[in-house]
mmCIF file of C-alpha atoms in Angstrom:
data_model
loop_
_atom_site.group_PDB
_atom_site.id
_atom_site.type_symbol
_atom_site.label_atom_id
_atom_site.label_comp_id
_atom_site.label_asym_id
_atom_site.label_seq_id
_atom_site.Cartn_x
_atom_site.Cartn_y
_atom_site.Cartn_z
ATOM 1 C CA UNK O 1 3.760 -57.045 19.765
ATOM 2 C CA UNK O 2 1.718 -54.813 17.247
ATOM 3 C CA UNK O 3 2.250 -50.830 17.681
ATOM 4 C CA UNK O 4 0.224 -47.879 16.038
ATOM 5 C CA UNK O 5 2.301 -45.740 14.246
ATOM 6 C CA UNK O 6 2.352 -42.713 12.073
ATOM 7 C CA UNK O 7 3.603 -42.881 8.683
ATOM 8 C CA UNK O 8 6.620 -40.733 9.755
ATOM 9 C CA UNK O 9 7.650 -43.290 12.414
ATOM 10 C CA UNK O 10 6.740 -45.938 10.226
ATOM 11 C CA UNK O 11 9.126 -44.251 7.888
ATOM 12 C CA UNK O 12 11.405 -44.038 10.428
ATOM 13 C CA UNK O 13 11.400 -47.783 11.821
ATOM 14 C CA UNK O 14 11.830 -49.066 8.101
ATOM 15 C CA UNK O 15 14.662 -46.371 7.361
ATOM 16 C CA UNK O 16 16.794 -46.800 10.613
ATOM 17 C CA UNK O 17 15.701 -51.017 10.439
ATOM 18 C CA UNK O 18 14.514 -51.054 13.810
ATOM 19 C CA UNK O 19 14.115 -54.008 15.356
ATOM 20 C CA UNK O 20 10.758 -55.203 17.108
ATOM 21 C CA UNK O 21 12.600 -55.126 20.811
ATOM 22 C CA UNK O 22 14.129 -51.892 19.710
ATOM 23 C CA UNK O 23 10.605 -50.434 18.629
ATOM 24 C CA UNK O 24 9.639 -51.434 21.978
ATOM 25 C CA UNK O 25 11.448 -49.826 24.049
ATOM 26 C CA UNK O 26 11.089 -46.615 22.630
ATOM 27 C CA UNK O 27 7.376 -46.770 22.613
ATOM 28 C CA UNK O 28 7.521 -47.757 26.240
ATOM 29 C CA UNK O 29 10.190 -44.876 27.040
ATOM 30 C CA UNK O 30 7.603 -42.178 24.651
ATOM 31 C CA UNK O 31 4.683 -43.428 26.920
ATOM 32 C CA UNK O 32 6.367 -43.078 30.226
ATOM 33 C CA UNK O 33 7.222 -39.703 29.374
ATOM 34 C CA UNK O 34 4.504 -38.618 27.563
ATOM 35 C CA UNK O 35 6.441 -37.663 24.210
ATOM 36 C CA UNK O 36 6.439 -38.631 20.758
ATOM 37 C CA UNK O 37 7.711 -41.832 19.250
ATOM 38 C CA UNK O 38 10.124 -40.253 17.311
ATOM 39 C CA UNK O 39 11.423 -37.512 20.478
ATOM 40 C CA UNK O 40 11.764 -41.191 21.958
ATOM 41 C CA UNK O 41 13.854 -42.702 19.667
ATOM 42 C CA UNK O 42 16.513 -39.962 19.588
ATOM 43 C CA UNK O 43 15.972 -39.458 23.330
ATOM 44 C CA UNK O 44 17.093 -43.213 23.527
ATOM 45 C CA UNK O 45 20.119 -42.988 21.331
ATOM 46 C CA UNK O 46 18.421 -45.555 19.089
ATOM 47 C CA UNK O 47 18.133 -43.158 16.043
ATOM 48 C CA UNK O 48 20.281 -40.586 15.346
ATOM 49 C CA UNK O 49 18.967 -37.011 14.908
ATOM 50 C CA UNK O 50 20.196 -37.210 11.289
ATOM 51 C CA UNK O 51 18.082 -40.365 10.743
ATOM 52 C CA UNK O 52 15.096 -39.160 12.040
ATOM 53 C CA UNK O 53 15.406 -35.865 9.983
ATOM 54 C CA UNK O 54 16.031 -38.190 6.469
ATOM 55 C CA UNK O 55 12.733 -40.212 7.713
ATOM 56 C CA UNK O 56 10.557 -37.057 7.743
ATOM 57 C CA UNK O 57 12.051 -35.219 4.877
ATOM 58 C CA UNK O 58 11.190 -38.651 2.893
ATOM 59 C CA UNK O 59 8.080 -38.836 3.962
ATOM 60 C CA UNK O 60 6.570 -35.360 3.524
ATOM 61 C CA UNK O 61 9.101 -34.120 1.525
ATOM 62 C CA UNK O 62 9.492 -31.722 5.096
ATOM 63 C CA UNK O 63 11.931 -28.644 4.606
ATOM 64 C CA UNK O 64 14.373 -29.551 7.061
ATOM 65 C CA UNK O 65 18.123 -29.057 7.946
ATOM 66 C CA UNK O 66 20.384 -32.109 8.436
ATOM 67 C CA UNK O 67 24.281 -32.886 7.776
ATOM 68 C CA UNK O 68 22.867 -35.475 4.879
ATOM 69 C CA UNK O 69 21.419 -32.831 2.743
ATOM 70 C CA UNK O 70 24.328 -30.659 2.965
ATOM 71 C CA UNK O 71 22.670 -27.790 4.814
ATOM 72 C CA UNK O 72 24.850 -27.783 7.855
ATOM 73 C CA UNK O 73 26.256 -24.182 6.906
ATOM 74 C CA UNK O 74 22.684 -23.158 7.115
ATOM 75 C CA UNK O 75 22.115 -20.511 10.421
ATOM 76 C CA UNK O 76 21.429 -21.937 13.900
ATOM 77 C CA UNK O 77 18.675 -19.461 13.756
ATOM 78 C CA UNK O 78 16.478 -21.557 11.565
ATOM 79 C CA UNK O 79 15.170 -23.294 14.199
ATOM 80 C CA UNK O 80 12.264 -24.420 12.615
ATOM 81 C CA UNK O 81 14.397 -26.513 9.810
ATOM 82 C CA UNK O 82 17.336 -27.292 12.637
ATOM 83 C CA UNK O 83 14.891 -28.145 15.523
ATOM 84 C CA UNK O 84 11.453 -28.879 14.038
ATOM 85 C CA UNK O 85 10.449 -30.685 17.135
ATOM 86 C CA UNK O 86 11.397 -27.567 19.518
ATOM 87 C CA UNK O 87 9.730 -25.017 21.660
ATOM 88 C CA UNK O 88 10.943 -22.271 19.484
ATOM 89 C CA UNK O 89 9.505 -24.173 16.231
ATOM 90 C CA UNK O 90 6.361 -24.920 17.946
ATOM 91 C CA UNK O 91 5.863 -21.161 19.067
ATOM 92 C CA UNK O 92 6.703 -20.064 15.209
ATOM 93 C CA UNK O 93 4.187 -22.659 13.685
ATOM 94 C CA UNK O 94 1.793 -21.668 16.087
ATOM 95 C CA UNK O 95 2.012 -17.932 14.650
ATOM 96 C CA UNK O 96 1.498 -19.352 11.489
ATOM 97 C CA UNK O 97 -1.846 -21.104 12.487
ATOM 98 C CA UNK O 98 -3.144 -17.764 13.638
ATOM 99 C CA UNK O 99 -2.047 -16.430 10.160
ATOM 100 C CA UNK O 100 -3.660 -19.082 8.208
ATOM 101 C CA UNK O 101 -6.869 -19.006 9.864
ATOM 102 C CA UNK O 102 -7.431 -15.009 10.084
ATOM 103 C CA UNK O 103 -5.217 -13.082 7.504
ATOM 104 C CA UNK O 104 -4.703 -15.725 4.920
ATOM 105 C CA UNK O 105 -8.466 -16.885 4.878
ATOM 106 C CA UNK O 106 -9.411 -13.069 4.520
ATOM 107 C CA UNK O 107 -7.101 -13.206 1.345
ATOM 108 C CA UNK O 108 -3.451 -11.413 2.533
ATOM 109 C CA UNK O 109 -0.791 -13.435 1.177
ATOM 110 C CA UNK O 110 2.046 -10.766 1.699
ATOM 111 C CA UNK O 111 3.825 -9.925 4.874
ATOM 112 C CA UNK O 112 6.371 -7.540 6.240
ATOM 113 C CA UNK O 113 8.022 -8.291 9.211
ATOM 114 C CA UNK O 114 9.075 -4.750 11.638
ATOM 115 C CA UNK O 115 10.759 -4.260 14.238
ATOM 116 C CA UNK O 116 11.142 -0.994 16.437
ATOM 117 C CA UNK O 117 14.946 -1.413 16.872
ATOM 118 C CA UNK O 118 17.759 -3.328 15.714
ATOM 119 C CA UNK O 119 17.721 -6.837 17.318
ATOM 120 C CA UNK O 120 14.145 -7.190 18.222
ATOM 121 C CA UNK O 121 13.860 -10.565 16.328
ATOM 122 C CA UNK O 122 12.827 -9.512 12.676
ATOM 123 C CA UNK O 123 15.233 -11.151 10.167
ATOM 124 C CA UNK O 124 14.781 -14.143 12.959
ATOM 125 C CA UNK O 125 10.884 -14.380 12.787
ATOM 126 C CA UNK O 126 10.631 -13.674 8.876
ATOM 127 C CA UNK O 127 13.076 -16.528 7.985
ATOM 128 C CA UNK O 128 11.392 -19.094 10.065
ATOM 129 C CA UNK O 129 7.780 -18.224 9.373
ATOM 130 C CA UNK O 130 8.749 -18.707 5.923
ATOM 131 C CA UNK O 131 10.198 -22.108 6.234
ATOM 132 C CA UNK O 132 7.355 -22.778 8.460
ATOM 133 C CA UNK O 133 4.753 -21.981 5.460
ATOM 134 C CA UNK O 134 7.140 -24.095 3.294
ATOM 135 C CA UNK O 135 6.611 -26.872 5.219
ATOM 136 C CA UNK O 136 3.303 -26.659 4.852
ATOM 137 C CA UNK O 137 3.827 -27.198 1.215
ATOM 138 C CA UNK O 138 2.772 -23.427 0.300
ATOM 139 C CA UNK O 139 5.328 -21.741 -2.447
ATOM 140 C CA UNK O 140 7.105 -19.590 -0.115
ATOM 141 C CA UNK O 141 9.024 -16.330 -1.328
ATOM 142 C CA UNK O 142 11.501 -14.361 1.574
ATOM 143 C CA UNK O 143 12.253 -11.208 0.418
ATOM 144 C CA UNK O 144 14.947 -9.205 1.891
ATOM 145 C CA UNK O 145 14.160 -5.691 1.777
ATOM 146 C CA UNK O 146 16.600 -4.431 4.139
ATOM 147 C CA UNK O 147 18.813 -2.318 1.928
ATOM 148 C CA UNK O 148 20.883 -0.877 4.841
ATOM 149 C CA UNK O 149 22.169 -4.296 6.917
ATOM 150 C CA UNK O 150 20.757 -7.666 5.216
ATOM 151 C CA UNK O 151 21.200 -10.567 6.938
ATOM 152 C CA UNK O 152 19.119 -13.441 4.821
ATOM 153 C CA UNK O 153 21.281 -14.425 2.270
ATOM 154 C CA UNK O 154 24.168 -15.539 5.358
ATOM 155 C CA UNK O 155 20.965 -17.000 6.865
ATOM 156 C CA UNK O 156 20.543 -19.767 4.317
ATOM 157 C CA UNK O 157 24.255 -20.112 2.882
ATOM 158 C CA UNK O 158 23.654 -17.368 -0.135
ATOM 159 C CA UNK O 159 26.592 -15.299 -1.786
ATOM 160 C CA UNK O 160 25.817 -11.812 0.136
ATOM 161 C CA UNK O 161 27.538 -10.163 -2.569
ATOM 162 C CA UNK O 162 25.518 -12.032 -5.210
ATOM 163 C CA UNK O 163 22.315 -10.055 -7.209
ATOM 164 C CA UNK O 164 19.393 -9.038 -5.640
ATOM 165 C CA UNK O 165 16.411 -6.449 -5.010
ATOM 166 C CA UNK O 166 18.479 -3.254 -4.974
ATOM 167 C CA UNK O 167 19.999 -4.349 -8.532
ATOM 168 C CA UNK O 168 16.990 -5.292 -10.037
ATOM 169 C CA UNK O 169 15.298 -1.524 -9.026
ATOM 170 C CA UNK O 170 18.672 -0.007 -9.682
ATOM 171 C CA UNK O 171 18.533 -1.183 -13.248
ATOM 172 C CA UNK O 172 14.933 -1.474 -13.187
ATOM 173 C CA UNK O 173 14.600 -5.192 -14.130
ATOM 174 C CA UNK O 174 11.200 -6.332 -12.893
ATOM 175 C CA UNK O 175 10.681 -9.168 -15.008
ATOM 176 C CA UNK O 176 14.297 -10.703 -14.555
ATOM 177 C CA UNK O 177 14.146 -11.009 -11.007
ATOM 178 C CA UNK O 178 17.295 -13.101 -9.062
ATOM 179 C CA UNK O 179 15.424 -15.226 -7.071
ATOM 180 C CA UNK O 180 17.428 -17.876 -5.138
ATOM 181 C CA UNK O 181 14.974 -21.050 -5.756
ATOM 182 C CA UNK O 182 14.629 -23.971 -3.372
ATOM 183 C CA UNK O 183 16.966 -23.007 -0.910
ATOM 184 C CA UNK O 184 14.634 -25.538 1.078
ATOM 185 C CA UNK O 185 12.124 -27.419 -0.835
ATOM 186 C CA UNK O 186 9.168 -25.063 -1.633
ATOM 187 C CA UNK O 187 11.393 -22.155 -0.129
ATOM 188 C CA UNK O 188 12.671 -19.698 -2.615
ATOM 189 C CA UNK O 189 14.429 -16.265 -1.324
ATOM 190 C CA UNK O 190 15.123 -12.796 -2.898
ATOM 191 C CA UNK O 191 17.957 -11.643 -1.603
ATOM 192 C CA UNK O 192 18.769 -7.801 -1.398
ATOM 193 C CA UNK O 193 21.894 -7.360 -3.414
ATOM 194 C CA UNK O 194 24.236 -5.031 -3.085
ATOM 195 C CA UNK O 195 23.860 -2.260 -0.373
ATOM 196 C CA UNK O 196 22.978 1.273 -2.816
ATOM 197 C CA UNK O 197 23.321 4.825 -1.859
ATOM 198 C CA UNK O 198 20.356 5.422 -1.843
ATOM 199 C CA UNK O 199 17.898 2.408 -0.636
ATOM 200 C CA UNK O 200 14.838 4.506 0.824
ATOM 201 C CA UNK O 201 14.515 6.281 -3.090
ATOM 202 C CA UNK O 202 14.795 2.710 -4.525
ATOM 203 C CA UNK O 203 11.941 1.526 -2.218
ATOM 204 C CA UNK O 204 9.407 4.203 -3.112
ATOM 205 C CA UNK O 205 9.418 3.981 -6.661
ATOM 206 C CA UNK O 206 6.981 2.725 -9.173
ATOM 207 C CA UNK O 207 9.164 -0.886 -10.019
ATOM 208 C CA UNK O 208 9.165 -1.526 -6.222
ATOM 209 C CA UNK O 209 5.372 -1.602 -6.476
ATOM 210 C CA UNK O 210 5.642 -3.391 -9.460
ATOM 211 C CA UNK O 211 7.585 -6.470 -7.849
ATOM 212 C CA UNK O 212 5.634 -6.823 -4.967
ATOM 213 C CA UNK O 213 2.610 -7.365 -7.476
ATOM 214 C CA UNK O 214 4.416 -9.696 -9.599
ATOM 215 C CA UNK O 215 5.348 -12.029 -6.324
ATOM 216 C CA UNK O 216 2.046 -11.543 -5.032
ATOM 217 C CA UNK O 217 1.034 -13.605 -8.379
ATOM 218 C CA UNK O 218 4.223 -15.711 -8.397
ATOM 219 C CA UNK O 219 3.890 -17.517 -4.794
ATOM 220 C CA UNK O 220 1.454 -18.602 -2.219
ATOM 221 C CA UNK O 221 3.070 -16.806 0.620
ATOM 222 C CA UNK O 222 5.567 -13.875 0.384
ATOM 223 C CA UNK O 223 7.184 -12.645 3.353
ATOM 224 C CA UNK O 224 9.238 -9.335 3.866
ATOM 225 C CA UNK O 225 12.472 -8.247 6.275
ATOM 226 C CA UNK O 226 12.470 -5.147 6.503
ATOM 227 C CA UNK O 227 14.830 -2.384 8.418
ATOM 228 C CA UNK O 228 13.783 -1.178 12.084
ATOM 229 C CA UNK O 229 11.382 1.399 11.679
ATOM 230 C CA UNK O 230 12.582 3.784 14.698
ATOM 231 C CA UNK O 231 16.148 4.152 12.860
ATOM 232 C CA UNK O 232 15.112 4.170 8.985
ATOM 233 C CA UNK O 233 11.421 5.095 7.695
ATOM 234 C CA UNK O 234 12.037 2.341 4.851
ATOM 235 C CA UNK O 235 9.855 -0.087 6.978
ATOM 236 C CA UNK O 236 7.119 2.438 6.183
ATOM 237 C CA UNK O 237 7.783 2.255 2.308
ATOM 238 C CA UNK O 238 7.704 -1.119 2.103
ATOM 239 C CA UNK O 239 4.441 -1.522 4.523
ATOM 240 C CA UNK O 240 3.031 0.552 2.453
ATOM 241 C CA UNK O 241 3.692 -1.589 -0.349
ATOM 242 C CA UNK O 242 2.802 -4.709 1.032
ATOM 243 C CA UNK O 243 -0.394 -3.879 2.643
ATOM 244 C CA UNK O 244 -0.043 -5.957 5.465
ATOM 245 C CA UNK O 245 2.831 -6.367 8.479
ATOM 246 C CA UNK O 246 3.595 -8.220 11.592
ATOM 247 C CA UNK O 247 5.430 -6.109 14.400
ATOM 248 C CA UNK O 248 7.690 -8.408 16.325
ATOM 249 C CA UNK O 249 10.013 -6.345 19.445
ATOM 250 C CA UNK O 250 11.913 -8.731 21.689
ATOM 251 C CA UNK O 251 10.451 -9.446 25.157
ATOM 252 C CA UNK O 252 11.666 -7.284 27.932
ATOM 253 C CA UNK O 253 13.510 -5.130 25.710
ATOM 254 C CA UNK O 254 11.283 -3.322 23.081
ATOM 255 C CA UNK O 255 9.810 -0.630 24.814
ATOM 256 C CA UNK O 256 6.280 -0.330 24.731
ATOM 257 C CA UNK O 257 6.088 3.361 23.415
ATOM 258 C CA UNK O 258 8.189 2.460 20.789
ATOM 259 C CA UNK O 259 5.932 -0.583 18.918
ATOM 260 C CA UNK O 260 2.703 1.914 19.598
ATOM 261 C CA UNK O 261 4.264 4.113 17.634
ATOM 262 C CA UNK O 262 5.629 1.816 15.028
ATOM 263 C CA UNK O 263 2.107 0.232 14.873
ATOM 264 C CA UNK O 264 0.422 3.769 14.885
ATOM 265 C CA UNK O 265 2.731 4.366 11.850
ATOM 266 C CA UNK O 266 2.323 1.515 9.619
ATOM 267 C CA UNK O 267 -1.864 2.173 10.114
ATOM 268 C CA UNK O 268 -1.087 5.749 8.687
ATOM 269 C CA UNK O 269 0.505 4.146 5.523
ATOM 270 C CA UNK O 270 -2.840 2.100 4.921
ATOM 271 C CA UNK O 271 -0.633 -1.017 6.747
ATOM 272 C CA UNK O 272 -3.005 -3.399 8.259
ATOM 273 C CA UNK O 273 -1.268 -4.540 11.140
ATOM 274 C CA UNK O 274 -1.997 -8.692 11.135
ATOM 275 C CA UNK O 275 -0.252 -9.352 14.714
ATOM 276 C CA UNK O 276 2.060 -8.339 17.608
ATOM 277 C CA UNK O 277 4.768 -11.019 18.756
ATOM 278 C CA UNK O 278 7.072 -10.657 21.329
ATOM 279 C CA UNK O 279 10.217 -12.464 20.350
ATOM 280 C CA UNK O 280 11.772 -14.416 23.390
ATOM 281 C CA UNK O 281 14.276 -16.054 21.117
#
């Protein structure tokens, strides 16, 4: 029996050598359930999740993490390149639709990701919107710009003592910048170095305006992690830099005076504020 399917599951039937009765019976299993051929065929134990993550890497050349590639050590966190097909990838790539269609079609290409308080979701949100816009084949730039407690370097299996932002506006380096490239394909990260005395002084001067111009140029899409605003007023630097920021607070735990005030903020540093999410993850 003749089936209609995608490239990706045609990708995947020739990859995995499926057989026509095994081809079958998932399509039968994704139609009584309603799903996707390829949820189906690693619901059914007839592809392996490894498989079915070489299939659509292949075919799209999709950022994606998967034992074959080596990129187990990457963070759980990174749903969107661990679990591409799950609820919490789905809810990211649908916050990158919204930014697509509104801030990137009215020409902002930089964002800086806030959060009121430690643990609202920031480092989270930032990391996976970013692999999100790499999988849309956009040149994708994360910047970590949290000079007090960085966390995306661990996040994608990069030396946390290794260069970074604070060392290139320590020894004000602008044009040598220690970018990580292709930590996923199309995914390149800046890292913040080493933790300096004094990050907030670093932030505001001149060179810090200076490299946010010169990524602005470099990449399609350059995203910022920044410290929580109610603890450190660096957030506001670096907003102010940017031009243009997403608050994120985690549901039923940000307060609601706090991210009115962080919002109220970030206007007063000529911050357009592009969205609001509250992080259930």
């Amino acid at each position: 029996m003749n089936y209609t399917l995608d490239n990706v599951a045609q990708e995947l039937v020739s990859f995995a050598k499926l057989s026509e009765s095994q081809i079958g019976q998932i399509h039968a299993y994704a139609k009584a359930r309603a799903i996707s051929f390829l949820e189906a065929a690693v619901d059914t134990g007839l592809v392996k999740r490894e498989t079915l993550m070489t299939a659509l890497s292949r075919q799209y050349n999709y950022p994606i993490i998967h034992d074959e590639d080596g990129l187990a050590g990457l963070s759980q966190e990174l749903v969107v390149g661990h679990e591409p097909f799950g609820a919490a990838a789905e809810i990211v790539r649908s916050i990158r639709t919204s930014l697509v269609s509104t801030a990137v079609a009215q020409g902002l290409r930089s964002f800086v990701i806030v959060g009121p308080r430690e643990g609202q979701g920031a480092s989270f949100l930032a990391s996976n919107l970013a692999v999100a816009f790499a999988q849309m084949s956009v040149n994708t730039l994360l910047v970590d710009t949290n000079l007090r407690d960085p966390r995306i370097a661990g996040m994608f299996g990069v030396d946390p003592n290794g260069e970074g932002l604070s060392d290139v506006l320590l020894r004000m380096r602008v044009d040598d910048l220690p970018i990580v490239r292709d930590v996923l394909p199309g995914l390149s990260i800046l890292p913040s170095g080493g933790i300096p005395p004094n990050p907030q002084e670093l932030l505001c001067g001149a060179d810090f305006v200076a490299v946010t111009a010169k990524l602005a140029r470099d990449y399609g899409i350059v995203i910022y992690d920044s410290p929580s605003a109610m603890d450190y007023s660096d957030a506001y630097v670096i907003a102010s830099r940017v031009g243009s920021a997403i608050v994120v607070g985690r549901q039923n735990h940000a307060r609601f005076d706090d991210l009115k005030s962080v919002a109220e903020k970030l206007r007063g540093h000529q911050c357009t504020i592009v969205g609001t999410i509250a992080n259930d993850f």
